[in-house]
Every structure is written in structure tokens, then in C-alpha cells.
Amino acid sequence: MTFEQCPAELDVLFVPGGTGQTKAVLNQKALHFLTDRGAQAKYVTSVCTGALVLGAAGLLNGYRAGTHWSVRDLLPLVGATPVNERVVIDGNRITGGGITAGIDFGLTLLAKLVDEEAAQTSQLAMEYAPEPPFDAGLPEQAPPAVVERLTTMMAGPIGEITRALEDLRPGDTDRPIR
């Protein structure tokens, strides 16, 4: 579906995370679409780095939000208050942390859209009962060398999106596409 074909009123506006977020932050058409649909959506949501795109569209200004730990400190650049939680609910804004927190986010949203039993049924269906083999899922828990290794690996993409966000005023959808 194209932006033009998308209904004006949405129950859920969702922005995923992952690669490509810098391009989305710099895309005037995408930001305008998000700003427009977010103004009317029942829930405005994201997981992982998708929060930075929501924020770039001006949809997290004044809201508490979560995202992947490696970019959480960038949330103030888009007017959001960073929160270190797997799922953050602030009004009709629901944001999830990085990658696996997306499952928690999805179950939380399902409970809101349908009910808790539907979310619990879905959780059981996917046998979601995490028991990670290592206690290294958060920077506060992981060995310092592991945190440093991942931080180094992510330095390029994080620097790229940081520069894009520093040039942005949240909700500024009138600047040209780069």
C-alpha cells in the first residue's frame, strides 16, 4: 500500500526499528505521512529505533519513550523523555525497546486491542517463556568487553542517525529530502 492509499484514520500507526532509520528520518514524505496519520491514530507505536522516526515526525514531543539502549540517549533530540523499560506506555504512545522487546510490545498492544486472554493465548502459542543462556541482554549486565565490542560495531550507524537528528527539529516535515 502506498502512503496515498493508506486510510486517514488508523487504529495503530507502527514504525519498526532496524536499518534504514536514517533514510526515514531524512525522508520528508515519510515524516509528513507519519505526522498526518499519527494525529488521528488510536495508538502511535514503535519498537527499537522506530522511536527515533516517530520522534522526527514530532509524534513523541513531550512523551516518555523507549528504544534500543544504544540510541536511547538520542530521544531528547526528538523531544522525547528516554525511559529504560522494555515497553513504555504514555497516553496513546506505546514504544518498545530493542529487538526482543518487540515481542513484549506486541503482547502489550494485543492486550489493549483485544484483551489479556488473547495476548496470553498468543504468548502460549509462541511458547514465549524466555530463559536466555547468558546474562548479557542489557549493557548493565553484559561484560564490559562485550558492551565495548557492540558499541564499536554500531558506532557508524549511530553516528549517522545522530547527525541527521541534530539537524532536525521534531515535526519539521518541510525540509527537502536528502
mmCIF file with all atom_site columns, N, CA and C in Angstrom, residues 28-89:
data_model
loop_
_atom_site.group_PDB
_atom_site.id
_atom_site.type_symbol
_atom_site.label_atom_id
_atom_site.label_alt_id
_atom_site.label_comp_id
_atom_site.label_asym_id
_atom_site.label_entity_id
_atom_site.label_seq_id
_atom_site.pdbx_PDB_ins_code
_atom_site.Cartn_x
_atom_site.Cartn_y
_atom_site.Cartn_z
_atom_site.occupancy
_atom_site.B_iso_or_equiv
_atom_site.pdbx_formal_charge
_atom_site.auth_seq_id
_atom_site.auth_comp_id
_atom_site.auth_asym_id
_atom_site.auth_atom_id
_atom_site.pdbx_PDB_model_num
ATOM 1   N N  . GLN A 1 28 ? 11.176 13.490 3.788  1.00 0.00 ? 28 GLN A N  1
ATOM 2   C CA . GLN A 1 28 ? 10.088 14.436 4.051  1.00 0.00 ? 28 GLN A CA 1
ATOM 3   C C  . GLN A 1 28 ? 8.718  13.795 3.843  1.00 0.00 ? 28 GLN A C  1
ATOM 4   N N  . LYS A 1 29 ? 8.554  13.028 2.795  1.00 0.00 ? 29 LYS A N  1
ATOM 5   C CA . LYS A 1 29 ? 7.262  12.411 2.506  1.00 0.00 ? 29 LYS A CA 1
ATOM 6   C C  . LYS A 1 29 ? 6.864  11.426 3.610  1.00 0.00 ? 29 LYS A C  1
ATOM 7   N N  . ALA A 1 30 ? 7.808  10.621 4.072  1.00 0.00 ? 30 ALA A N  1
ATOM 8   C CA . ALA A 1 30 ? 7.523  9.654  5.140  1.00 0.00 ? 30 ALA A CA 1
ATOM 9   C C  . ALA A 1 30 ? 7.173  10.376 6.436  1.00 0.00 ? 30 ALA A C  1
ATOM 10  N N  . LEU A 1 31 ? 7.935  11.404 6.780  1.00 0.00 ? 31 LEU A N  1
ATOM 11  C CA . LEU A 1 31 ? 7.663  12.134 8.017  1.00 0.00 ? 31 LEU A CA 1
ATOM 12  C C  . LEU A 1 31 ? 6.306  12.836 7.962  1.00 0.00 ? 31 LEU A C  1
ATOM 13  N N  . HIS A 1 32 ? 5.982  13.422 6.818  1.00 0.00 ? 32 HIS A N  1
ATOM 14  C CA . HIS A 1 32 ? 4.680  14.077 6.665  1.00 0.00 ? 32 HIS A CA 1
ATOM 15  C C  . HIS A 1 32 ? 3.550  13.053 6.838  1.00 0.00 ? 32 HIS A C  1
ATOM 16  N N  . PHE A 1 33 ? 3.706  11.888 6.218  1.00 0.00 ? 33 PHE A N  1
ATOM 17  C CA . PHE A 1 33 ? 2.713  10.824 6.350  1.00 0.00 ? 33 PHE A CA 1
ATOM 18  C C  . PHE A 1 33 ? 2.536  10.443 7.820  1.00 0.00 ? 33 PHE A C  1
ATOM 19  N N  . LEU A 1 34 ? 3.638  10.217 8.536  1.00 0.00 ? 34 LEU A N  1
ATOM 20  C CA . LEU A 1 34 ? 3.558  9.830  9.946  1.00 0.00 ? 34 LEU A CA 1
ATOM 21  C C  . LEU A 1 34 ? 2.897  10.924 10.782 1.00 0.00 ? 34 LEU A C  1
ATOM 22  N N  . THR A 1 35 ? 3.280  12.170 10.553 1.00 0.00 ? 35 THR A N  1
ATOM 23  C CA . THR A 1 35 ? 2.691  13.281 11.296 1.00 0.00 ? 35 THR A CA 1
ATOM 24  C C  . THR A 1 35 ? 1.185  13.339 11.070 1.00 0.00 ? 35 THR A C  1
ATOM 25  N N  . ASP A 1 36 ? 0.783  13.205 9.817  1.00 0.00 ? 36 ASP A N  1
ATOM 26  C CA . ASP A 1 36 ? -0.631 13.261 9.470  1.00 0.00 ? 36 ASP A CA 1
ATOM 27  C C  . ASP A 1 36 ? -1.414 12.105 10.087 1.00 0.00 ? 36 ASP A C  1
ATOM 28  N N  . ARG A 1 37 ? -0.959 10.878 9.872  1.00 0.00 ? 37 ARG A N  1
ATOM 29  C CA . ARG A 1 37 ? -1.692 9.724  10.385 1.00 0.00 ? 37 ARG A CA 1
ATOM 30  C C  . ARG A 1 37 ? -1.598 9.625  11.910 1.00 0.00 ? 37 ARG A C  1
ATOM 31  N N  . GLY A 1 38 ? -0.469 10.045 12.469 1.00 0.00 ? 38 GLY A N  1
ATOM 32  C CA . GLY A 1 38 ? -0.307 9.994  13.916 1.00 0.00 ? 38 GLY A CA 1
ATOM 33  C C  . GLY A 1 38 ? -1.233 10.929 14.664 1.00 0.00 ? 38 GLY A C  1
ATOM 34  N N  . ALA A 1 39 ? -1.635 12.007 14.015 1.00 0.00 ? 39 ALA A N  1
ATOM 35  C CA . ALA A 1 39 ? -2.544 12.967 14.644 1.00 0.00 ? 39 ALA A CA 1
ATOM 36  C C  . ALA A 1 39 ? -3.925 12.368 14.904 1.00 0.00 ? 39 ALA A C  1
ATOM 37  N N  . GLN A 1 40 ? -4.272 11.311 14.171 1.00 0.00 ? 40 GLN A N  1
ATOM 38  C CA . GLN A 1 40 ? -5.602 10.716 14.287 1.00 0.00 ? 40 GLN A CA 1
ATOM 39  C C  . GLN A 1 40 ? -5.599 9.270  14.763 1.00 0.00 ? 40 GLN A C  1
ATOM 40  N N  . ALA A 1 41 ? -4.441 8.626  14.806 1.00 0.00 ? 41 ALA A N  1
ATOM 41  C CA . ALA A 1 41 ? -4.381 7.204  15.149 1.00 0.00 ? 41 ALA A CA 1
ATOM 42  C C  . ALA A 1 41 ? -4.769 6.963  16.607 1.00 0.00 ? 41 ALA A C  1
ATOM 43  N N  . LYS A 1 42 ? -5.416 5.854  16.829 1.00 0.00 ? 42 LYS A N  1
ATOM 44  C CA . LYS A 1 42 ? -5.777 5.474  18.197 1.00 0.00 ? 42 LYS A CA 1
ATOM 45  C C  . LYS A 1 42 ? -4.511 5.207  19.015 1.00 0.00 ? 42 LYS A C  1
ATOM 46  N N  . TYR A 1 43 ? -3.548 4.495  18.415 1.00 0.00 ? 43 TYR A N  1
ATOM 47  C CA . TYR A 1 43 ? -2.262 4.228  19.061 1.00 0.00 ? 43 TYR A CA 1
ATOM 48  C C  . TYR A 1 43 ? -1.134 4.607  18.106 1.00 0.00 ? 43 TYR A C  1
ATOM 49  N N  . VAL A 1 44 ? -0.140 5.310  18.623 1.00 0.00 ? 44 VAL A N  1
ATOM 50  C CA . VAL A 1 44 ? 1.053  5.688  17.874 1.00 0.00 ? 44 VAL A CA 1
ATOM 51  C C  . VAL A 1 44 ? 2.193  4.894  18.502 1.00 0.00 ? 44 VAL A C  1
ATOM 52  N N  . THR A 1 45 ? 2.806  4.003  17.707 1.00 0.00 ? 45 THR A N  1
ATOM 53  C CA . THR A 1 45 ? 3.691  2.998  18.293 1.00 0.00 ? 45 THR A CA 1
ATOM 54  C C  . THR A 1 45 ? 4.974  2.788  17.501 1.00 0.00 ? 45 THR A C  1
ATOM 55  N N  . SER A 1 46 ? 5.942  2.190  18.194 1.00 0.00 ? 46 SER A N  1
ATOM 56  C CA . SER A 1 46 ? 7.191  1.809  17.543 1.00 0.00 ? 46 SER A CA 1
ATOM 57  C C  . SER A 1 46 ? 7.921  0.788  18.398 1.00 0.00 ? 46 SER A C  1
ATOM 58  N N  . VAL A 1 47 ? 8.872  0.133  17.781 1.00 0.00 ? 47 VAL A N  1
ATOM 59  C CA . VAL A 1 47 ? 9.828  -0.685 18.517 1.00 0.00 ? 47 VAL A CA 1
ATOM 60  C C  . VAL A 1 47 ? 11.226 -0.301 18.059 1.00 0.00 ? 47 VAL A C  1
ATOM 61  N N  . CYS A 1 48 ? 12.168 -0.513 18.943 1.00 0.00 ? 48 CYS A N  1
ATOM 62  C CA . CYS A 1 48 ? 13.586 -0.287 18.671 1.00 0.00 ? 48 CYS A CA 1
ATOM 63  C C  . CYS A 1 48 ? 13.795 1.144  18.143 1.00 0.00 ? 48 CYS A C  1
ATOM 64  N N  . THR A 1 49 ? 14.594 1.293  17.114 1.00 0.00 ? 49 THR A N  1
ATOM 65  C CA . THR A 1 49 ? 14.935 2.620  16.608 1.00 0.00 ? 49 THR A CA 1
ATOM 66  C C  . THR A 1 49 ? 13.792 3.302  15.867 1.00 0.00 ? 49 THR A C  1
ATOM 67  N N  . GLY A 1 50 ? 12.675 2.620  15.717 1.00 0.00 ? 50 GLY A N  1
ATOM 68  C CA . GLY A 1 50 ? 11.499 3.254  15.135 1.00 0.00 ? 50 GLY A CA 1
ATOM 69  C C  . GLY A 1 50 ? 11.050 4.466  15.943 1.00 0.00 ? 50 GLY A C  1
ATOM 70  N N  . ALA A 1 51 ? 11.369 4.474  17.241 1.00 0.00 ? 51 ALA A N  1
ATOM 71  C CA . ALA A 1 51 ? 11.018 5.624  18.082 1.00 0.00 ? 51 ALA A CA 1
ATOM 72  C C  . ALA A 1 51 ? 11.688 6.898  17.581 1.00 0.00 ? 51 ALA A C  1
ATOM 73  N N  . LEU A 1 52 ? 12.882 6.777  17.038 1.00 0.00 ? 52 LEU A N  1
ATOM 74  C CA . LEU A 1 52 ? 13.573 7.969  16.524 1.00 0.00 ? 52 LEU A CA 1
ATOM 75  C C  . LEU A 1 52 ? 12.837 8.535  15.313 1.00 0.00 ? 52 LEU A C  1
ATOM 76  N N  . VAL A 1 53 ? 12.254 7.667  14.509 1.00 0.00 ? 53 VAL A N  1
ATOM 77  C CA . VAL A 1 53 ? 11.491 8.121  13.346 1.00 0.00 ? 53 VAL A CA 1
ATOM 78  C C  . VAL A 1 53 ? 10.179 8.767  13.797 1.00 0.00 ? 53 VAL A C  1
ATOM 79  N N  . LEU A 1 54 ? 9.489  8.133  14.750 1.00 0.00 ? 54 LEU A N  1
ATOM 80  C CA . LEU A 1 54 ? 8.280  8.761  15.301 1.00 0.00 ? 54 LEU A CA 1
ATOM 81  C C  . LEU A 1 54 ? 8.611  10.143 15.854 1.00 0.00 ? 54 LEU A C  1
ATOM 82  N N  . GLY A 1 55 ? 9.711  10.211 16.587 1.00 0.00 ? 55 GLY A N  1
ATOM 83  C CA . GLY A 1 55 ? 10.124 11.486 17.170 1.00 0.00 ? 55 GLY A CA 1
ATOM 84  C C  . GLY A 1 55 ? 10.466 12.514 16.113 1.00 0.00 ? 55 GLY A C  1
ATOM 85  N N  . ALA A 1 56 ? 11.130 12.086 15.048 1.00 0.00 ? 56 ALA A N  1
ATOM 86  C CA . ALA A 1 56 ? 11.481 13.010 13.967 1.00 0.00 ? 56 ALA A CA 1
ATOM 87  C C  . ALA A 1 56 ? 10.224 13.592 13.315 1.00 0.00 ? 56 ALA A C  1
ATOM 88  N N  . ALA A 1 57 ? 9.137  12.829 13.354 1.00 0.00 ? 57 ALA A N  1
ATOM 89  C CA . ALA A 1 57 ? 7.862  13.316 12.810 1.00 0.00 ? 57 ALA A CA 1
ATOM 90  C C  . ALA A 1 57 ? 7.111  14.170 13.822 1.00 0.00 ? 57 ALA A C  1
ATOM 91  N N  . GLY A 1 58 ? 7.704  14.398 14.992 1.00 0.00 ? 58 GLY A N  1
ATOM 92  C CA . GLY A 1 58 ? 7.086  15.231 16.010 1.00 0.00 ? 58 GLY A CA 1
ATOM 93  C C  . GLY A 1 58 ? 6.064  14.502 16.868 1.00 0.00 ? 58 GLY A C  1
ATOM 94  N N  . LEU A 1 59 ? 6.022  13.180 16.784 1.00 0.00 ? 59 LEU A N  1
ATOM 95  C CA . LEU A 1 59 ? 4.982  12.416 17.467 1.00 0.00 ? 59 LEU A CA 1
ATOM 96  C C  . LEU A 1 59 ? 5.356  11.960 18.875 1.00 0.00 ? 59 LEU A C  1
ATOM 97  N N  . LEU A 1 60 ? 6.570  12.243 19.311 1.00 0.00 ? 60 LEU A N  1
ATOM 98  C CA . LEU A 1 60 ? 6.965  11.878 20.674 1.00 0.00 ? 60 LEU A CA 1
ATOM 99  C C  . LEU A 1 60 ? 7.318  13.105 21.515 1.00 0.00 ? 60 LEU A C  1
ATOM 100 N N  . ASN A 1 61 ? 7.072  14.281 20.981 1.00 0.00 ? 61 ASN A N  1
ATOM 101 C CA . ASN A 1 61 ? 7.402  15.510 21.697 1.00 0.00 ? 61 ASN A CA 1
ATOM 102 C C  . ASN A 1 61 ? 6.625  15.586 23.022 1.00 0.00 ? 61 ASN A C  1
ATOM 103 N N  . GLY A 1 62 ? 7.354  15.572 24.126 1.00 0.00 ? 62 GLY A N  1
ATOM 104 C CA . GLY A 1 62 ? 6.743  15.634 25.442 1.00 0.00 ? 62 GLY A CA 1
ATOM 105 C C  . GLY A 1 62 ? 6.320  14.285 26.001 1.00 0.00 ? 62 GLY A C  1
ATOM 106 N N  . TYR A 1 63 ? 6.552  13.225 25.264 1.00 0.00 ? 63 TYR A N  1
ATOM 107 C CA . TYR A 1 63 ? 6.180  11.881 25.723 1.00 0.00 ? 63 TYR A CA 1
ATOM 108 C C  . TYR A 1 63 ? 7.397  11.124 26.250 1.00 0.00 ? 63 TYR A C  1
ATOM 109 N N  . ARG A 1 64 ? 7.133  10.197 27.151 1.00 0.00 ? 64 ARG A N  1
ATOM 110 C CA . ARG A 1 64 ? 8.142  9.236  27.593 1.00 0.00 ? 64 ARG A CA 1
ATOM 111 C C  . ARG A 1 64 ? 8.225  8.154  26.524 1.00 0.00 ? 64 ARG A C  1
ATOM 112 N N  . ALA A 1 65 ? 9.428  7.660  26.235 1.00 0.00 ? 65 ALA A N  1
ATOM 113 C CA . ALA A 1 65 ? 9.570  6.658  25.167 1.00 0.00 ? 65 ALA A CA 1
ATOM 114 C C  . ALA A 1 65 ? 10.756 5.744  25.434 1.00 0.00 ? 65 ALA A C  1
ATOM 115 N N  . GLY A 1 66 ? 10.666 4.562  24.853 1.00 0.00 ? 66 GLY A N  1
ATOM 116 C CA . GLY A 1 66 ? 11.757 3.602  24.898 1.00 0.00 ? 66 GLY A CA 1
ATOM 117 C C  . GLY A 1 66 ? 12.261 3.314  23.503 1.00 0.00 ? 66 GLY A C  1
ATOM 118 N N  . THR A 1 67 ? 13.462 2.777  23.444 1.00 0.00 ? 67 THR A N  1
ATOM 119 C CA . THR A 1 67 ? 14.080 2.379  22.187 1.00 0.00 ? 67 THR A CA 1
ATOM 120 C C  . THR A 1 67 ? 15.248 1.462  22.530 1.00 0.00 ? 67 THR A C  1
ATOM 121 N N  . HIS A 1 68 ? 16.004 1.042  21.551 1.00 0.00 ? 68 HIS A N  1
ATOM 122 C CA . HIS A 1 68 ? 17.193 0.222  21.801 1.00 0.00 ? 68 HIS A CA 1
ATOM 123 C C  . HIS A 1 68 ? 18.157 1.008  22.691 1.00 0.00 ? 68 HIS A C  1
ATOM 124 N N  . TRP A 1 69 ? 18.781 0.336  23.624 1.00 0.00 ? 69 TRP A N  1
ATOM 125 C CA . TRP A 1 69 ? 19.652 1.009  24.597 1.00 0.00 ? 69 TRP A CA 1
ATOM 126 C C  . TRP A 1 69 ? 20.754 1.825  23.943 1.00 0.00 ? 69 TRP A C  1
ATOM 127 N N  . SER A 1 70 ? 21.222 1.407  22.781 1.00 0.00 ? 70 SER A N  1
ATOM 128 C CA . SER A 1 70 ? 22.357 2.086  22.157 1.00 0.00 ? 70 SER A CA 1
ATOM 129 C C  . SER A 1 70 ? 22.017 3.473  21.621 1.00 0.00 ? 70 SER A C  1
ATOM 130 N N  . VAL A 1 71 ? 20.733 3.758  21.440 1.00 0.00 ? 71 VAL A N  1
ATOM 131 C CA . VAL A 1 71 ? 20.324 5.075  20.927 1.00 0.00 ? 71 VAL A CA 1
ATOM 132 C C  . VAL A 1 71 ? 19.355 5.787  21.866 1.00 0.00 ? 71 VAL A C  1
ATOM 133 N N  . ARG A 1 72 ? 19.151 5.241  23.048 1.00 0.00 ? 72 ARG A N  1
ATOM 134 C CA . ARG A 1 72 ? 18.197 5.839  23.992 1.00 0.00 ? 72 ARG A CA 1
ATOM 135 C C  . ARG A 1 72 ? 18.547 7.294  24.286 1.00 0.00 ? 72 ARG A C  1
ATOM 136 N N  . ASP A 1 73 ? 19.838 7.610  24.372 1.00 0.00 ? 73 ASP A N  1
ATOM 137 C CA . ASP A 1 73 ? 20.236 8.983  24.692 1.00 0.00 ? 73 ASP A CA 1
ATOM 138 C C  . ASP A 1 73 ? 19.959 9.962  23.548 1.00 0.00 ? 73 ASP A C  1
ATOM 139 N N  . LEU A 1 74 ? 19.509 9.465  22.394 1.00 0.00 ? 74 LEU A N  1
ATOM 140 C CA . LEU A 1 74 ? 19.152 10.351 21.282 1.00 0.00 ? 74 LEU A CA 1
ATOM 141 C C  . LEU A 1 74 ? 17.696 10.808 21.357 1.00 0.00 ? 74 LEU A C  1
ATOM 142 N N  . LEU A 1 75 ? 16.888 10.184 22.189 1.00 0.00 ? 75 LEU A N  1
ATOM 143 C CA . LEU A 1 75 ? 15.469 10.541 22.265 1.00 0.00 ? 75 LEU A CA 1
ATOM 144 C C  . LEU A 1 75 ? 15.217 12.019 22.587 1.00 0.00 ? 75 LEU A C  1
ATOM 145 N N  . PRO A 1 76 ? 16.006 12.662 23.463 1.00 0.00 ? 76 PRO A N  1
ATOM 146 C CA . PRO A 1 76 ? 15.770 14.092 23.692 1.00 0.00 ? 76 PRO A CA 1
ATOM 147 C C  . PRO A 1 76 ? 15.934 14.946 22.428 1.00 0.00 ? 76 PRO A C  1
ATOM 148 N N  . LEU A 1 77 ? 16.726 14.489 21.460 1.00 0.00 ? 77 LEU A N  1
ATOM 149 C CA . LEU A 1 77 ? 16.880 15.237 20.213 1.00 0.00 ? 77 LEU A CA 1
ATOM 150 C C  . LEU A 1 77 ? 15.560 15.334 19.448 1.00 0.00 ? 77 LEU A C  1
ATOM 151 N N  . VAL A 1 78 ? 14.627 14.414 19.739 1.00 0.00 ? 78 VAL A N  1
ATOM 152 C CA . VAL A 1 78 ? 13.329 14.433 19.065 1.00 0.00 ? 78 VAL A CA 1
ATOM 153 C C  . VAL A 1 78 ? 12.205 14.769 20.046 1.00 0.00 ? 78 VAL A C  1
ATOM 154 N N  . GLY A 1 79 ? 12.566 15.359 21.181 1.00 0.00 ? 79 GLY A N  1
ATOM 155 C CA . GLY A 1 79 ? 11.574 15.858 22.118 1.00 0.00 ? 79 GLY A CA 1
ATOM 156 C C  . GLY A 1 79 ? 11.009 14.842 23.088 1.00 0.00 ? 79 GLY A C  1
ATOM 157 N N  . ALA A 1 80 ? 11.554 13.634 23.105 1.00 0.00 ? 80 ALA A N  1
ATOM 158 C CA . ALA A 1 80 ? 11.035 12.580 23.981 1.00 0.00 ? 80 ALA A CA 1
ATOM 159 C C  . ALA A 1 80 ? 11.882 12.450 25.243 1.00 0.00 ? 80 ALA A C  1
ATOM 160 N N  . THR A 1 81 ? 11.273 11.938 26.289 1.00 0.00 ? 81 THR A N  1
ATOM 161 C CA . THR A 1 81 ? 11.962 11.636 27.532 1.00 0.00 ? 81 THR A CA 1
ATOM 162 C C  . THR A 1 81 ? 12.337 10.159 27.520 1.00 0.00 ? 81 THR A C  1
ATOM 163 N N  . PRO A 1 82 ? 13.635 9.844  27.541 1.00 0.00 ? 82 PRO A N  1
ATOM 164 C CA . PRO A 1 82 ? 14.046 8.442  27.470 1.00 0.00 ? 82 PRO A CA 1
ATOM 165 C C  . PRO A 1 82 ? 13.695 7.665  28.736 1.00 0.00 ? 82 PRO A C  1
ATOM 166 N N  . VAL A 1 83 ? 13.214 6.443  28.540 1.00 0.00 ? 83 VAL A N  1
ATOM 167 C CA . VAL A 1 83 ? 12.859 5.554  29.638 1.00 0.00 ? 83 VAL A CA 1
ATOM 168 C C  . VAL A 1 83 ? 13.523 4.207  29.385 1.00 0.00 ? 83 VAL A C  1
ATOM 169 N N  . ASN A 1 84 ? 14.157 3.665  30.409 1.00 0.00 ? 84 ASN A N  1
ATOM 170 C CA . ASN A 1 84 ? 14.843 2.378  30.302 1.00 0.00 ? 84 ASN A CA 1
ATOM 171 C C  . ASN A 1 84 ? 13.885 1.259  30.710 1.00 0.00 ? 84 ASN A C  1
ATOM 172 N N  . GLU A 1 85 ? 12.936 0.961  29.818 1.00 0.00 ? 85 GLU A N  1
ATOM 173 C CA . GLU A 1 85 ? 11.978 -0.123 30.027 1.00 0.00 ? 85 GLU A CA 1
ATOM 174 C C  . GLU A 1 85 ? 11.757 -0.822 28.696 1.00 0.00 ? 85 GLU A C  1
ATOM 175 N N  . ARG A 1 86 ? 11.354 -2.076 28.764 1.00 0.00 ? 86 ARG A N  1
ATOM 176 C CA . ARG A 1 86 ? 11.121 -2.849 27.543 1.00 0.00 ? 86 ARG A CA 1
ATOM 177 C C  . ARG A 1 86 ? 9.915  -2.327 26.764 1.00 0.00 ? 86 ARG A C  1
ATOM 178 N N  . VAL A 1 87 ? 8.881  -1.905 27.472 1.00 0.00 ? 87 VAL A N  1
ATOM 179 C CA . VAL A 1 87 ? 7.691  -1.322 26.834 1.00 0.00 ? 87 VAL A CA 1
ATOM 180 C C  . VAL A 1 87 ? 7.324  -0.082 27.641 1.00 0.00 ? 87 VAL A C  1
ATOM 181 N N  . VAL A 1 88 ? 7.144  1.026  26.951 1.00 0.00 ? 88 VAL A N  1
ATOM 182 C CA . VAL A 1 88 ? 6.789  2.283  27.603 1.00 0.00 ? 88 VAL A CA 1
ATOM 183 C C  . VAL A 1 88 ? 5.435  2.731  27.055 1.00 0.00 ? 88 VAL A C  1
ATOM 184 N N  . ILE A 1 89 ? 4.498  2.960  27.965 1.00 0.00 ? 89 ILE A N  1
ATOM 185 C CA . ILE A 1 89 ? 3.171  3.451  27.586 1.00 0.00 ? 89 ILE A CA 1
ATOM 186 C C  . ILE A 1 89 ? 3.014  4.845  28.171 1.00 0.00 ? 89 ILE A C  1
#
